[in-house]
Short mmCIF file of C-alpha atoms in Angstrom, two decimals:
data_model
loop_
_atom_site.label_atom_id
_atom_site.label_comp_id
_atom_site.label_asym_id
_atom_site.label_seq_id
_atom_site.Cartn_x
_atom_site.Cartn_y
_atom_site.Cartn_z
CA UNK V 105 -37.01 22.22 1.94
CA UNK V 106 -34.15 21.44 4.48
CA UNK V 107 -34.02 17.80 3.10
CA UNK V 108 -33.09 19.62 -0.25
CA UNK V 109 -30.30 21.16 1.55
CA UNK V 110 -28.91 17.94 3.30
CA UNK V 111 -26.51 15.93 0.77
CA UNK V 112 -27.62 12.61 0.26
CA UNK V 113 -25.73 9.70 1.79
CA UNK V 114 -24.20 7.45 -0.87
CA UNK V 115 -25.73 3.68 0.42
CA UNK V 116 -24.22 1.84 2.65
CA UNK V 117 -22.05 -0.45 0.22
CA UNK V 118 -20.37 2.60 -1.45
CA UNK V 119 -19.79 4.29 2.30
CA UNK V 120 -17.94 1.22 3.25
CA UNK V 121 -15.70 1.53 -0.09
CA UNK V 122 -15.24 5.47 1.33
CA UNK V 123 -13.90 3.48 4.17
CA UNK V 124 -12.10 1.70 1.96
CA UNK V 125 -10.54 4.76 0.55
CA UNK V 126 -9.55 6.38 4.25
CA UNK V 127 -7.58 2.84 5.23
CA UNK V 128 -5.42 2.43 1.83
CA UNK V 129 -4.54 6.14 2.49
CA UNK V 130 -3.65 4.99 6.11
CA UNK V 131 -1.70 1.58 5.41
CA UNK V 132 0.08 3.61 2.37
CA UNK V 133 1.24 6.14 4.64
CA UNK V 134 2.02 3.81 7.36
CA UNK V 135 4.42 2.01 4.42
CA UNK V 136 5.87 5.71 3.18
CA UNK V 137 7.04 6.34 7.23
CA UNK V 138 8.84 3.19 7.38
CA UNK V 139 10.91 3.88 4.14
CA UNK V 140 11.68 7.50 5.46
CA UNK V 141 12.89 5.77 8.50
CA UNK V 142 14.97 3.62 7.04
CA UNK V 143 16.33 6.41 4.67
CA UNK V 144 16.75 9.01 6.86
CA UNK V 145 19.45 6.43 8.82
CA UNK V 146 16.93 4.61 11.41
CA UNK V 147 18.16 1.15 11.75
CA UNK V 148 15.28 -0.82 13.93
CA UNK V 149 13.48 -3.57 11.53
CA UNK V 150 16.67 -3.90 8.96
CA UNK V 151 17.20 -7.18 9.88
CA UNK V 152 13.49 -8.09 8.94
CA UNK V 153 14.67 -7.38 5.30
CA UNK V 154 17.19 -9.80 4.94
CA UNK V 155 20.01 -10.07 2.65
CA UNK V 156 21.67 -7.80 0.35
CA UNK V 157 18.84 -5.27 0.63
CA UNK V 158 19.38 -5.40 4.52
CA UNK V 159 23.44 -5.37 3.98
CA UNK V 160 23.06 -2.50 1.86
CA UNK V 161 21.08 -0.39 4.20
CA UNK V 162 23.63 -0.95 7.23
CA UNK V 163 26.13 0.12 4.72
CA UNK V 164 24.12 3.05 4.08
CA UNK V 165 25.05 2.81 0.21
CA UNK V 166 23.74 5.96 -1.92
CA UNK V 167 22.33 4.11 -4.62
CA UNK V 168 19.61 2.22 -2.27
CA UNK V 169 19.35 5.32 -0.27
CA UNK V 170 18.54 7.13 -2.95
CA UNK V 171 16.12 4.68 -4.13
CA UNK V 172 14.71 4.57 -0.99
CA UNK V 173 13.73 8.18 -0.95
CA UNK V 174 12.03 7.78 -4.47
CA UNK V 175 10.16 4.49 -3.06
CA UNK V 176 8.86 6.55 0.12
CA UNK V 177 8.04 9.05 -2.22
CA UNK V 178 5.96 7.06 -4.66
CA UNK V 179 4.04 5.59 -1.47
CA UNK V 180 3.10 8.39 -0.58
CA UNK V 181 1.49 9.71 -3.99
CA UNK V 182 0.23 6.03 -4.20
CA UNK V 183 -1.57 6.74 -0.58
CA UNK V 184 -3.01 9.79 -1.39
CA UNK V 185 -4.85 8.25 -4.24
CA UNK V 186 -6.29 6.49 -1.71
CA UNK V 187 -7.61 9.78 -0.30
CA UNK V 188 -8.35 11.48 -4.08
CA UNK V 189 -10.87 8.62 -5.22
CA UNK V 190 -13.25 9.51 -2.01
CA UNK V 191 -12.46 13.28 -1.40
CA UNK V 192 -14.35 15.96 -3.19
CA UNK V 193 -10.58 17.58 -3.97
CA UNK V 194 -10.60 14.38 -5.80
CA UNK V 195 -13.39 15.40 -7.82
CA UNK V 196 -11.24 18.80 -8.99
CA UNK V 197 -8.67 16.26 -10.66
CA UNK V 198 -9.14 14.89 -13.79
CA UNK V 199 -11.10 11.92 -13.77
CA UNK V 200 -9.68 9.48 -16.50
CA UNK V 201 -6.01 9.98 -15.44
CA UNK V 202 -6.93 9.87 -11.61
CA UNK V 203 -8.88 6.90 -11.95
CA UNK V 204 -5.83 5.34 -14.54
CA UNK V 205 -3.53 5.98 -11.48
CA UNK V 206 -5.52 4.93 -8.68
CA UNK V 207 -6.55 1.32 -10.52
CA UNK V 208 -2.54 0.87 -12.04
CA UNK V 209 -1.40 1.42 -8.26
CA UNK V 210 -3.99 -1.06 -6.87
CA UNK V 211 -3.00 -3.50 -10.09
CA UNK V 212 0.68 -3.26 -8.76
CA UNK V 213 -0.11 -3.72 -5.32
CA UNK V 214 -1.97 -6.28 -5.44
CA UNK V 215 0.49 -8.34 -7.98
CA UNK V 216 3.06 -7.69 -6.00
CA UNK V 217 2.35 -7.90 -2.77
CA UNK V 218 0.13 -11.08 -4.06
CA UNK V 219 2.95 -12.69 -5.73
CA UNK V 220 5.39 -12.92 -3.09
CA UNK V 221 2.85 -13.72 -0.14
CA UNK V 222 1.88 -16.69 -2.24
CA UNK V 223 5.12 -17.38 -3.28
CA UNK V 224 6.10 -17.50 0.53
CA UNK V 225 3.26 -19.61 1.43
CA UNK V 226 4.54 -21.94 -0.68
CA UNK V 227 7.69 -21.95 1.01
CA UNK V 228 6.50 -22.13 3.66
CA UNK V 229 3.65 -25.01 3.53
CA UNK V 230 6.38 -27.06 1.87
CA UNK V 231 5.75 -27.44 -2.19
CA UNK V 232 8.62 -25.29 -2.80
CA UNK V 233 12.12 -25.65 -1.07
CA UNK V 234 13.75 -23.18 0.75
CA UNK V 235 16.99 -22.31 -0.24
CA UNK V 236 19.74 -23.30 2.55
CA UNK V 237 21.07 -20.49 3.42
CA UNK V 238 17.12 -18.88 4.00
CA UNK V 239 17.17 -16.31 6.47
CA UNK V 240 14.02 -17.65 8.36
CA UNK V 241 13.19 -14.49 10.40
CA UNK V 242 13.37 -11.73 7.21
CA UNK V 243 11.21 -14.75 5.84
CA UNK V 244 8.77 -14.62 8.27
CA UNK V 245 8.34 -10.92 8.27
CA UNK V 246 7.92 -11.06 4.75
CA UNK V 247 5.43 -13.77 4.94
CA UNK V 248 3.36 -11.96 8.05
CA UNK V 249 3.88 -8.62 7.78
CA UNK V 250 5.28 -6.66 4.69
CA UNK V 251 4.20 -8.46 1.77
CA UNK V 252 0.86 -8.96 2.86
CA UNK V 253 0.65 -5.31 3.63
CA UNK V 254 1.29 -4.66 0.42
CA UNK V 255 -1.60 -7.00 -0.64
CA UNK V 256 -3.87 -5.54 1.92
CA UNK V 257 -3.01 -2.03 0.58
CA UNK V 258 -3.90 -2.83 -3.00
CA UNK V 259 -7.45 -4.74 -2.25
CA UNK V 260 -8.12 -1.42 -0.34
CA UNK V 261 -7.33 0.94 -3.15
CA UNK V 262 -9.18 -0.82 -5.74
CA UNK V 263 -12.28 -0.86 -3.64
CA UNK V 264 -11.81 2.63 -3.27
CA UNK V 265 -11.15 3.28 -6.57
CA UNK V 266 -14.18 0.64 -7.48
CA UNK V 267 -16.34 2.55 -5.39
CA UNK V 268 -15.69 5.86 -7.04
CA UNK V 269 -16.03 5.23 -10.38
CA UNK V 270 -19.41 2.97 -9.51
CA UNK V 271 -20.68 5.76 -7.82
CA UNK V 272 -19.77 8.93 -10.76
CA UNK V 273 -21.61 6.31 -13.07
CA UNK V 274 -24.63 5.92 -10.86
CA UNK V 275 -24.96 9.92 -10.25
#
């Protein structure tokens, strides 16, 4: 009788991909804040982008600007997938294109953030060279912080997304 009115808990596998779901909606927001920052004129961290990416910013050149906007932009949508593959709301969307969106957001995460972190590490452990005129400390950052993040962001969002669509096939 009241059991029947409690919802049952999804096991404890597919409530750790919910979590899953809540943390790719955080680090993807966390990532869409930093590239309003930057566009809206804040200048702390440009010089952990390095070259013409960071020269353009000082410069405040429309074109990047601009691009900047549609980047935070398409973080954010990307981070509310995050949210839409464990929410009920999710459930009100439909499911083939949100799950299309939510698993081609995690594939491009996860390439590219995956791509350059290994490419760095190769850098860095010595197999490739680094060019001579490397800036070391937008290297680093790369290598430590933002293209992992990236990475991190992805792996999150597919297990969200893995979780979801496991558990609308199990009931």
């Amino acid at each position: 009788m009241v059991a029947d009115l409690v919802p049952a808990r999804p096991p404890r596998g597919l409530l750790l991909l919910v979590w899953c779901g809540y943390a790719a909606f955080a680090v993807g927001l966390l990532h869409a804040l930093v590239s309003v920052y930057w566009a809206a004129g804040g200048t702390a961290g440009l010089d952990t982008l390095g070259g013409t990416l960071e020269e353009l910013a000082r410069q405040r050149d429309p074109r990047l600007i601009a691009i900047v906007w549609l980047t935070a932009g398409l973080k954010l949508v990307a981070s509310v997938l995050g949210l839409a593959v464990v929410q009920q709301w999710g459930r009100r969307l439909p499911r083939g294109l949100l799950l299309v969106a939510a698993w081609g957001a995690a594939t491009l995460l996860v390439l590219y953030g995956g791509a350059l972190t290994v490419g760095q590490v190769l850098v860095k452990v010595g197999v490739v060279a680094a060019a001579p005129t490397m800036n070391w400390k937008a290297f680093h950052w790369h290598l430590f912080l933002w293209d992992p993040w990236f990475l991190a962001w992805g792996l999150l969002l597919a297990a969200a997304t893995w979780g979801s669509a496991r558990r609308q096939r199990t009931g």
